[in-house]
Short mmCIF file of C-alpha atoms and ligand atoms in Angstrom, two decimals:
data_model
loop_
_atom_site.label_atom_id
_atom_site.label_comp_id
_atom_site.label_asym_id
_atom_site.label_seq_id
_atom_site.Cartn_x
_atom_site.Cartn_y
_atom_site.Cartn_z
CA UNK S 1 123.10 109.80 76.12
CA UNK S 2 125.42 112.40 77.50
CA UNK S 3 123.97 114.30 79.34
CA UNK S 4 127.06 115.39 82.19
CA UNK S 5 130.33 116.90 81.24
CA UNK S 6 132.04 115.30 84.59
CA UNK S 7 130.17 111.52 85.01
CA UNK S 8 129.16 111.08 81.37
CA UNK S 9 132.07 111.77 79.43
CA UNK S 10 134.41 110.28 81.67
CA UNK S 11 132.70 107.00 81.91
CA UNK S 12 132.87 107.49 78.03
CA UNK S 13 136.47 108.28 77.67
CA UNK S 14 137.20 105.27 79.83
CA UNK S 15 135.75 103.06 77.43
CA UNK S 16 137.27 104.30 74.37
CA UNK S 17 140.85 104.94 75.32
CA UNK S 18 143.31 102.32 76.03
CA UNK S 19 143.88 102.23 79.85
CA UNK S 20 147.33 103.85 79.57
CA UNK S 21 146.10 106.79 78.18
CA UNK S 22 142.31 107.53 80.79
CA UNK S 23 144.57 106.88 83.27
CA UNK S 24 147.00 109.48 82.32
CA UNK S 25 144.65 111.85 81.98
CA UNK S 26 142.49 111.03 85.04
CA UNK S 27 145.10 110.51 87.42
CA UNK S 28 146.82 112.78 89.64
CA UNK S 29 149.76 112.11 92.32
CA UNK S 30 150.77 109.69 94.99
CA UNK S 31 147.70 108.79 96.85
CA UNK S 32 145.19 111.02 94.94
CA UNK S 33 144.01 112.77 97.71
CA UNK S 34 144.23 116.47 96.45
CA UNK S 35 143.05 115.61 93.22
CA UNK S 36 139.69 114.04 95.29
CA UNK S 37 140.15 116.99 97.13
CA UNK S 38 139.89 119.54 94.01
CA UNK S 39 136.45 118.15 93.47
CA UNK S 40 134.66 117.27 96.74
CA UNK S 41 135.82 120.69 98.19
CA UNK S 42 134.50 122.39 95.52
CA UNK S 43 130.70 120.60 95.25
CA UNK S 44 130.79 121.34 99.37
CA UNK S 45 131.10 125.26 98.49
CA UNK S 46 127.25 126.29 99.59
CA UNK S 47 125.66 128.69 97.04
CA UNK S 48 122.99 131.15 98.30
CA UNK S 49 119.61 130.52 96.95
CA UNK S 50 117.75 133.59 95.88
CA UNK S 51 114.16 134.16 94.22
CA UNK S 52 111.93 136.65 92.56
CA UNK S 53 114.40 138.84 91.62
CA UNK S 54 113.69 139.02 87.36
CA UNK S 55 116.68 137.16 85.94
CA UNK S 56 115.30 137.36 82.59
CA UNK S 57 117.99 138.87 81.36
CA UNK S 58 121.60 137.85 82.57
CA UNK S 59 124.96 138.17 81.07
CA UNK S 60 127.48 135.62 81.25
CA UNK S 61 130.33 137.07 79.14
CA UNK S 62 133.68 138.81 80.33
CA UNK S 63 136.65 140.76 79.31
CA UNK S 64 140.04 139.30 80.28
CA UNK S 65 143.29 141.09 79.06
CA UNK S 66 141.51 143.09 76.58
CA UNK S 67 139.64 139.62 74.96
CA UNK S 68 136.04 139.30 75.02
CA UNK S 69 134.72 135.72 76.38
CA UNK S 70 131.79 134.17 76.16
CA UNK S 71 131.78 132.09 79.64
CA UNK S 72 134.79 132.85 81.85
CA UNK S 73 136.30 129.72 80.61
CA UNK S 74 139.79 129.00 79.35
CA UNK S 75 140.67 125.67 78.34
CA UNK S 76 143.79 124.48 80.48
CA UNK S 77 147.15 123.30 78.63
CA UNK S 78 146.89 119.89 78.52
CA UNK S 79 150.25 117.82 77.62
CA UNK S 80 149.84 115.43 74.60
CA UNK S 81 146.22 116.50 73.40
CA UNK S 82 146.64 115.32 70.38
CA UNK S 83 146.49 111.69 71.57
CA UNK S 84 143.16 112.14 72.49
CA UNK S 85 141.57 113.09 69.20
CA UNK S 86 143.21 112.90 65.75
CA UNK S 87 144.92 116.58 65.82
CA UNK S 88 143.57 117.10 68.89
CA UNK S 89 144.60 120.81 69.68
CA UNK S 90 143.20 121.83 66.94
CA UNK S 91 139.73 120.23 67.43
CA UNK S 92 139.93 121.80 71.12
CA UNK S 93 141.35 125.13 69.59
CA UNK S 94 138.80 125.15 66.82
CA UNK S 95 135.68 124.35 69.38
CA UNK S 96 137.18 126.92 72.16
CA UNK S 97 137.65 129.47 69.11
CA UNK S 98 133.98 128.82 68.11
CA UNK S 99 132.01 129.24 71.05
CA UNK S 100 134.25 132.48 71.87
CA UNK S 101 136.98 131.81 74.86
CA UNK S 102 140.58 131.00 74.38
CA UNK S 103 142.38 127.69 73.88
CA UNK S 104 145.63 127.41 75.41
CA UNK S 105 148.66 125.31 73.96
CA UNK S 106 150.67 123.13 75.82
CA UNK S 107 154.25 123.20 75.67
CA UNK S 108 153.78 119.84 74.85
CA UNK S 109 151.75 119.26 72.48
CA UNK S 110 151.50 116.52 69.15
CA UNK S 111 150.73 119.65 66.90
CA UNK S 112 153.04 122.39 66.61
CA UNK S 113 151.56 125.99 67.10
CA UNK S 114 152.42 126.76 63.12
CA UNK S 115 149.60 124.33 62.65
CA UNK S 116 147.15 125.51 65.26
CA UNK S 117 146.92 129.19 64.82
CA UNK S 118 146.05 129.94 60.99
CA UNK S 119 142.67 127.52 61.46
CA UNK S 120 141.46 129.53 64.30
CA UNK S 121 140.00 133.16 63.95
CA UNK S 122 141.24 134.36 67.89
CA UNK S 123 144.45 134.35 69.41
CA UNK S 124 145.37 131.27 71.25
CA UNK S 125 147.31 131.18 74.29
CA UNK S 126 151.33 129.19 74.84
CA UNK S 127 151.76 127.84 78.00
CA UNK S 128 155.67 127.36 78.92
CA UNK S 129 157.41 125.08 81.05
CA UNK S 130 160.62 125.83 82.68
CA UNK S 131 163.28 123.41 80.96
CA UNK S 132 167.26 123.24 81.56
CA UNK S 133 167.07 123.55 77.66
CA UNK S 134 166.94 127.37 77.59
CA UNK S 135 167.27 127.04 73.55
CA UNK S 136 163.59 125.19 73.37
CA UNK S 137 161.97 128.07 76.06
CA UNK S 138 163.22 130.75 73.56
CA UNK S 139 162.39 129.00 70.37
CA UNK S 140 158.97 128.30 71.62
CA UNK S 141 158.08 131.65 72.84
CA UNK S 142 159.76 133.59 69.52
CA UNK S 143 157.64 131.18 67.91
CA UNK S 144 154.25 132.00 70.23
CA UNK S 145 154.81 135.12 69.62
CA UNK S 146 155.15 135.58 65.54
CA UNK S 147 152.26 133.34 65.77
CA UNK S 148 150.10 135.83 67.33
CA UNK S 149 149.57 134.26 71.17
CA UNK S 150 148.05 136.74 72.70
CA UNK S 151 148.98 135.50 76.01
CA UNK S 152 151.60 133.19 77.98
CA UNK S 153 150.81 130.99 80.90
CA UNK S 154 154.08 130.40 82.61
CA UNK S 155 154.03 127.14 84.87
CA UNK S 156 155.77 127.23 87.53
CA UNK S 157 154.36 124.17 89.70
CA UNK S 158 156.79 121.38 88.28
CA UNK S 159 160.42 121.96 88.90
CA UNK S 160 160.06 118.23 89.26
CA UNK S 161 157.42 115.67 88.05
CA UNK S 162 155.13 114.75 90.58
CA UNK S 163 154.62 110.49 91.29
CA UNK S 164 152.27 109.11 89.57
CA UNK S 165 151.71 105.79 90.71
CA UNK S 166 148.54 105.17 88.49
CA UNK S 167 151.31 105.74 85.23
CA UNK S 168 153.22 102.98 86.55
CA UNK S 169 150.34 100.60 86.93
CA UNK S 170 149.05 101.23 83.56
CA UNK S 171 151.72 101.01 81.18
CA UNK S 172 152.72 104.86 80.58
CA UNK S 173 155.92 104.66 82.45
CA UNK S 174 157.78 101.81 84.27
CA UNK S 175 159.30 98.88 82.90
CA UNK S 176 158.22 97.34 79.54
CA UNK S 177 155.89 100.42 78.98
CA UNK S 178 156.77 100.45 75.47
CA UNK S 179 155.81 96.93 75.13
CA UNK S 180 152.40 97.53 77.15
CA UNK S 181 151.13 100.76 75.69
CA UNK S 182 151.86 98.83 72.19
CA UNK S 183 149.74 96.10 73.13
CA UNK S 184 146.96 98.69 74.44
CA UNK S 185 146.80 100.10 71.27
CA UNK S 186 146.23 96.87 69.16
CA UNK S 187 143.18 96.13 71.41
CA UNK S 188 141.85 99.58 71.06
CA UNK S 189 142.27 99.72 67.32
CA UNK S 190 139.63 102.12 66.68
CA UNK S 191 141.27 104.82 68.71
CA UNK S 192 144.15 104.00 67.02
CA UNK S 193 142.71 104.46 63.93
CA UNK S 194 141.53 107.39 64.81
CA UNK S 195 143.73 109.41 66.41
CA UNK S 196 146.56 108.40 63.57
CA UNK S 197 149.79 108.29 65.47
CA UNK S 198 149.92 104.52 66.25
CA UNK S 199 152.62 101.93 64.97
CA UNK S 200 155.11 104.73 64.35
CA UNK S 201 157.27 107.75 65.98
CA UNK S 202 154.93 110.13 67.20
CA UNK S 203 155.93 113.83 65.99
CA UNK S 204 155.66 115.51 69.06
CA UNK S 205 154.99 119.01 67.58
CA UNK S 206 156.52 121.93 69.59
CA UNK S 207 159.65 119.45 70.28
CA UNK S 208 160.24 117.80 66.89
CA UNK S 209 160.01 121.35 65.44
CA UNK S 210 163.07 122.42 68.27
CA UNK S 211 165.17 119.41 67.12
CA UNK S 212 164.49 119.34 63.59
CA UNK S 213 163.17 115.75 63.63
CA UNK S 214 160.02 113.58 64.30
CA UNK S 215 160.79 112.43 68.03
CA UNK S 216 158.78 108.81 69.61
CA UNK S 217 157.23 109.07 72.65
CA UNK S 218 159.80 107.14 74.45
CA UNK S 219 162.49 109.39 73.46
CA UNK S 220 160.06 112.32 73.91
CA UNK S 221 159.28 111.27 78.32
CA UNK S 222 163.02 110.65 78.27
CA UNK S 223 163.91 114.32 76.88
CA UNK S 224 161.12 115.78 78.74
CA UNK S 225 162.39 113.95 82.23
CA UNK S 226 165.53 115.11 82.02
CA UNK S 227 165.08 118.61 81.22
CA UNK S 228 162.77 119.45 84.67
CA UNK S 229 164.82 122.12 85.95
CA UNK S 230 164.85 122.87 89.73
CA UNK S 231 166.89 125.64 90.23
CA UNK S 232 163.59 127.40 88.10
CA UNK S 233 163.44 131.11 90.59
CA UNK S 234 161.67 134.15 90.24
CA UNK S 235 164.38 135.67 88.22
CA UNK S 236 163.86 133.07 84.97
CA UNK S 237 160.90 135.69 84.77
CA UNK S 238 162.89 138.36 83.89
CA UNK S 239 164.75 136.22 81.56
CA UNK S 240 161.19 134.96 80.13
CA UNK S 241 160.12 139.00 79.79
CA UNK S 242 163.11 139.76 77.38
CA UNK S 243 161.67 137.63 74.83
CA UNK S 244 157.74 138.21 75.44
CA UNK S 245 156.05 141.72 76.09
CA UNK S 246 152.47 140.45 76.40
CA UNK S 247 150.22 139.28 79.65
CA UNK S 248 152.31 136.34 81.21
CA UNK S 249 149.78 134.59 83.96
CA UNK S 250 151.84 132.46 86.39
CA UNK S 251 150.17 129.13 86.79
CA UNK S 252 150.08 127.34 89.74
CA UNK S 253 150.41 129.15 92.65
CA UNK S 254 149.03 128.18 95.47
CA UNK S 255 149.97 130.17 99.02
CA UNK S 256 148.96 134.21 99.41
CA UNK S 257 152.90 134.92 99.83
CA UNK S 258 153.57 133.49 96.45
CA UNK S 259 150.75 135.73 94.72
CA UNK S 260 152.19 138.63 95.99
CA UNK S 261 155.47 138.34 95.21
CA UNK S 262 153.51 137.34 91.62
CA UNK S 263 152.40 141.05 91.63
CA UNK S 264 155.42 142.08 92.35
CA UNK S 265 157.50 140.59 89.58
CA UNK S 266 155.61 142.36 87.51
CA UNK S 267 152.83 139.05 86.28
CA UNK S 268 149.83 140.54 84.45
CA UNK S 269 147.98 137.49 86.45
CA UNK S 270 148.11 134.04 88.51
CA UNK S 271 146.08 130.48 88.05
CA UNK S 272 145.69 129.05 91.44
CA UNK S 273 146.49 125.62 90.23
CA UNK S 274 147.64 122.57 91.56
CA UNK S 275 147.86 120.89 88.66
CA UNK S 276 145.06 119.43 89.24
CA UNK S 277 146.16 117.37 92.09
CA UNK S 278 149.12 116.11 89.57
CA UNK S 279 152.04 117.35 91.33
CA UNK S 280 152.57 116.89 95.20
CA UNK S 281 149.55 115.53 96.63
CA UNK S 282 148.18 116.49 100.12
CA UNK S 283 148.56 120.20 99.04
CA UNK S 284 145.22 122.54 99.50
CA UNK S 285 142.74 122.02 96.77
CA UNK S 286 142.27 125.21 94.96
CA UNK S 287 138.47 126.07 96.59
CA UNK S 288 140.49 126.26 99.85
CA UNK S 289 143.39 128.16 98.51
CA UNK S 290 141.58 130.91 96.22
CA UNK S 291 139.64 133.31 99.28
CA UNK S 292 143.15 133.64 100.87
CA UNK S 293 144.95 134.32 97.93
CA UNK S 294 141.91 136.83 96.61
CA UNK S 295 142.35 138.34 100.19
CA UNK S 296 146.21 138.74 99.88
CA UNK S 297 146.30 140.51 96.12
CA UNK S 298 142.50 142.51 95.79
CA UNK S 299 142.47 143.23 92.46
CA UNK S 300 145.93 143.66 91.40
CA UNK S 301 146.19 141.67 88.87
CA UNK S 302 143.53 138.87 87.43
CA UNK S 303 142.97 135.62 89.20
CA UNK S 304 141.88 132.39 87.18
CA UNK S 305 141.93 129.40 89.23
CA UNK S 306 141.42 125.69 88.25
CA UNK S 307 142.10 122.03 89.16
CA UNK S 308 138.34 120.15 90.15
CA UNK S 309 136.31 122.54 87.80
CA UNK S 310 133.49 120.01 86.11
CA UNK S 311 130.50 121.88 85.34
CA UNK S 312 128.80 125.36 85.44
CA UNK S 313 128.12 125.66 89.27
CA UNK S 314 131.49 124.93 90.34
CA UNK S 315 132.67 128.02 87.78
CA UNK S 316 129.86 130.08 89.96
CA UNK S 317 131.51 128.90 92.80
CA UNK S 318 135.18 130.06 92.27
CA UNK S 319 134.02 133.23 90.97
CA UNK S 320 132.14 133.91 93.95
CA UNK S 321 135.37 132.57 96.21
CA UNK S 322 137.17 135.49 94.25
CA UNK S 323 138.47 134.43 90.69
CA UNK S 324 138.03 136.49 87.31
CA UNK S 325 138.15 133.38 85.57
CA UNK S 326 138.49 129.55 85.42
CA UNK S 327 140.74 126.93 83.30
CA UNK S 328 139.39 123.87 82.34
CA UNK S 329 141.48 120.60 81.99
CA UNK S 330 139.97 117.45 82.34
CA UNK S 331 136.74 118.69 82.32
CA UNK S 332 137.34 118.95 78.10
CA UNK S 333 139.60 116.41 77.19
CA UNK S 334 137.38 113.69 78.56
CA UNK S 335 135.05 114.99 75.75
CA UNK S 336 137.59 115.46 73.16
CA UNK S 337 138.56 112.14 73.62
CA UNK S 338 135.01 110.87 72.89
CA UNK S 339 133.51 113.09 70.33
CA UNK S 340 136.24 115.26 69.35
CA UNK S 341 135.83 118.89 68.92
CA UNK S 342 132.13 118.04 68.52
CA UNK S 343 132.11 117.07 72.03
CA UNK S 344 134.14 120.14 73.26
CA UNK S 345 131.49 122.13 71.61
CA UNK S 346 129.08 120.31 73.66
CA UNK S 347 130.83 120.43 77.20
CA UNK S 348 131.28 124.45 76.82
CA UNK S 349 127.63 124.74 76.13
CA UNK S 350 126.54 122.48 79.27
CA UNK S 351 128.67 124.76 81.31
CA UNK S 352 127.21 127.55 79.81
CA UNK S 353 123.99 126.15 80.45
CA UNK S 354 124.23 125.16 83.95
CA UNK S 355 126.22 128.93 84.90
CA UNK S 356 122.95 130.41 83.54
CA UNK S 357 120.73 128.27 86.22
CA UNK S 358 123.45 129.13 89.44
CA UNK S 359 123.76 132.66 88.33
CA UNK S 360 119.52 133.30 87.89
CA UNK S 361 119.03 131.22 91.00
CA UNK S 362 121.51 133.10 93.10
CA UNK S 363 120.60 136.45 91.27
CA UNK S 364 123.60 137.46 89.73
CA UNK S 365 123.08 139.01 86.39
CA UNK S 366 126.30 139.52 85.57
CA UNK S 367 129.79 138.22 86.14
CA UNK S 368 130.58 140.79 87.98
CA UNK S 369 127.58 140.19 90.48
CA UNK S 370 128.88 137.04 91.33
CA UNK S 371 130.67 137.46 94.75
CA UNK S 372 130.81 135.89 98.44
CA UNK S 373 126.95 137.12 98.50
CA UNK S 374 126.35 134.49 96.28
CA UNK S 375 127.67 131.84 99.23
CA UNK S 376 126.19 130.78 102.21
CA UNK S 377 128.44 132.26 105.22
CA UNK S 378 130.83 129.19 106.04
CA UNK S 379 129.52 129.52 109.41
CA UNK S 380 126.11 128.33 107.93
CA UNK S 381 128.04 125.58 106.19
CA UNK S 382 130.23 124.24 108.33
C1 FNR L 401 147.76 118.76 82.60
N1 FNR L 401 148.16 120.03 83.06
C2 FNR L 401 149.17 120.70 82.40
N2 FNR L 401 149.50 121.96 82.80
C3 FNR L 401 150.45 122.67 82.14
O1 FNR L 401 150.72 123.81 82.50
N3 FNR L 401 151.09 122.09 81.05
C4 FNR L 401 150.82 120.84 80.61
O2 FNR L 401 151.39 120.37 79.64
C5 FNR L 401 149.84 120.10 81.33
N4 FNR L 401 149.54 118.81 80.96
C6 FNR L 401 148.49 118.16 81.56
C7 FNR L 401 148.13 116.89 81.10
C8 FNR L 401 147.01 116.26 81.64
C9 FNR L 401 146.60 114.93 81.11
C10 FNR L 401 146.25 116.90 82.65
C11 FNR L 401 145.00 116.27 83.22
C12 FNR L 401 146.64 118.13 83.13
C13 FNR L 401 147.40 120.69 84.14
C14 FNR L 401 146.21 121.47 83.56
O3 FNR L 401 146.65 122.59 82.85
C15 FNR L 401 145.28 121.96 84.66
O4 FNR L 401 146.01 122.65 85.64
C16 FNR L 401 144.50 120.83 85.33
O5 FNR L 401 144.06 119.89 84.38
C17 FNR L 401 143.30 121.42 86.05
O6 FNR L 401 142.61 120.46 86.74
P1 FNR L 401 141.28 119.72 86.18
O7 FNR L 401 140.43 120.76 85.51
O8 FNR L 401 141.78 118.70 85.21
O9 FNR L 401 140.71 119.14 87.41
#
């Protein structure tokens, strides 16, 4: 029985996908210690215990850029998440869209976003990667934008791809890792099966679409590799503005200084990110980061934070430490990779769940009640 969106699915996921794949998804860089980081900071965030104060009726919906959500929850753009569930962005799309908060599309995705956006009844969200291919950034966001996105999450945290050792171990990159995920695959036939894109070329969605043909998954890390581009600067924005005009969110900034000059390049809002400890390890989680960065921009623009968000507290927790919002990454796909959108469906409700118990037993009724009075003093704490 699952019964924990962090332990339960997890432990579930593990089982089902072929080691290659979990450990893609559960891994983060070098020696892991940011990603541990993302999580243990977060559970050690004290929240205030409060009583008798009639919490019968509390609100736990929000208004970001003009859209209505249910829980302050956006799912996170998540590279290849249709490898996880037969068509899996639009099982994720399709649960987000039901329970009422946005889905955001990778860059990278196995379905295009011409496949994605006429099933759902809200606008999704495109995230965008900076690639030396200028002619894929500006098909994808023409493309974002005719299909109604109704907002862009610009990443900004990999001019390079962080190390991840665990890959290398497992069969998703090194040498023979065509040979090894292959083998994976035949002795996890039922996720094969299921998920439909085994034995053949993967068509890698956003990318095929660019290039006009169905592109493997070998060629597709060898495109993608190349294409990192680190001369990315806070004038591809201004580029990146001529062909979008809606809220672009700049994901994955992590130091005050950067969230200011954020403001001042004109971003409708930041995701404290770091990528969930993905990209250069021994960086701050994002519980340490988020009160300095709050500090540094008030409420210019909106702050959504993730990277270690796993259940409902923790979302009570990085409100409270200053953020409008939260994305969730693995937090989702563990459960899309399990039960499908079915299991998305039932992640977003356990969150919702336990946010109702943190925000009636540290009497906030609403979102907007939830602040540092919700914390214990980190004096107390410490
Ligand atoms: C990611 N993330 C990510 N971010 C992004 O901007 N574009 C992408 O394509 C991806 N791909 C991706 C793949 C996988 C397997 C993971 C786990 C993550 C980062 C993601 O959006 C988010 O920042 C983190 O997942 C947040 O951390 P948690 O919630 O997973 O701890």
């Amino acid at each position: 029985m699952i019964i924990s969106a962090s332990t339960d699915y997890r432990r579930a996921a593990q089982k089902r996908l072929p080691p290659f794949l979990f450990h893609y998804l559960d891994g983060g860089a070098y020696a892991e210690h940011t990603l541990l980081k993302n999580v243990e900071d977060l559970a050690q965030v004290a929240l205030k215990q409060r009583v008798l104060r009639d919490m019968s009726t509390l609100d736990t919906s929000t208004t970001l850029f003009g859209e209505q959500l249910r829980i302050p929850v956006i799912l996170a753009p998540v590279g290849l998440t249709g490898m996880y569930a037969r068509r899996g962005e639009i099982q994720a799309a399709q649960a987000a869209d039901q329970f009422g908060i946005p889905f955001t599309m990778s860059s990278v995705s196995v379905c295009p976003i011409e496949e994605v956006t006429p099933r759902i009844s809200r606008p999704m969200w495109f995230q965008l990667y900076v690639l030396k291919d200028r002619g894929f950034m500006k098909n994808v966001l023409e493309r974002a934008k005719a299909a109604g996105c109704s907002a862009l999450v610009f990443t900004v945290d990999m001019p390079v791809p962080g190390a991840r050792y665990r890959d290398a171990h497992s069969g998703m990159s090194g040498p023979y890792a065509k040979w090894r995920r292959y083998l994976q695959a035949c002795l996890h036939p039922r996720w094969a099966w299921d998920v439909g894109l085994h034995g053949r070329p993967h068509d890698l969605g956003n990318i095929s679409r660019y290039l006009g043909q169905p592109i493997a998954l070998d060629d597709y890390m060898g495109w993608l590799g190349a294409n990192f581009d680190p001369s990315i600067s806070w004038q591809d924005l201004e580029w990146i503005r001529e062909f979008w005009d809606g809220p672009m969110i700049i994901k994955g900034i992590l130091d005050p200084e950067d969230a200011k000059d954020a403001v001042r390049f004109g971003a409708d809002g930041i995701v404290v990110s770091n990528h969930g400890g993905r990209q250069l390890d021994g960086v701050l989680s994002t519980a340490k980061a988020l009160p300095y960065i709050a500090e540094a921009i008030q409420n210019d623009i909106k702050i959504l934070v993730d990277s270690g968000v796993r259940n409902g507290l923790d979302i009570v927790r990085m409100l409270a430490l200053g953020a409008d919002a939260v994305m969730i990454g693995r937090a989702y796909i563990y459960a899309l990779a399990t039960a499908g959108g079915k299991g998305v469906s039932h992640v977003l409700s356990l969150l919702e769940k336990e946010m109702r118990v943190a925000m009636t037993l540290t009497a906030a009724q609403r979102i907007a009640d939830i602040d540092t009075s919700c914390l214990i003093s980190s004096l107390q704490s410490s």
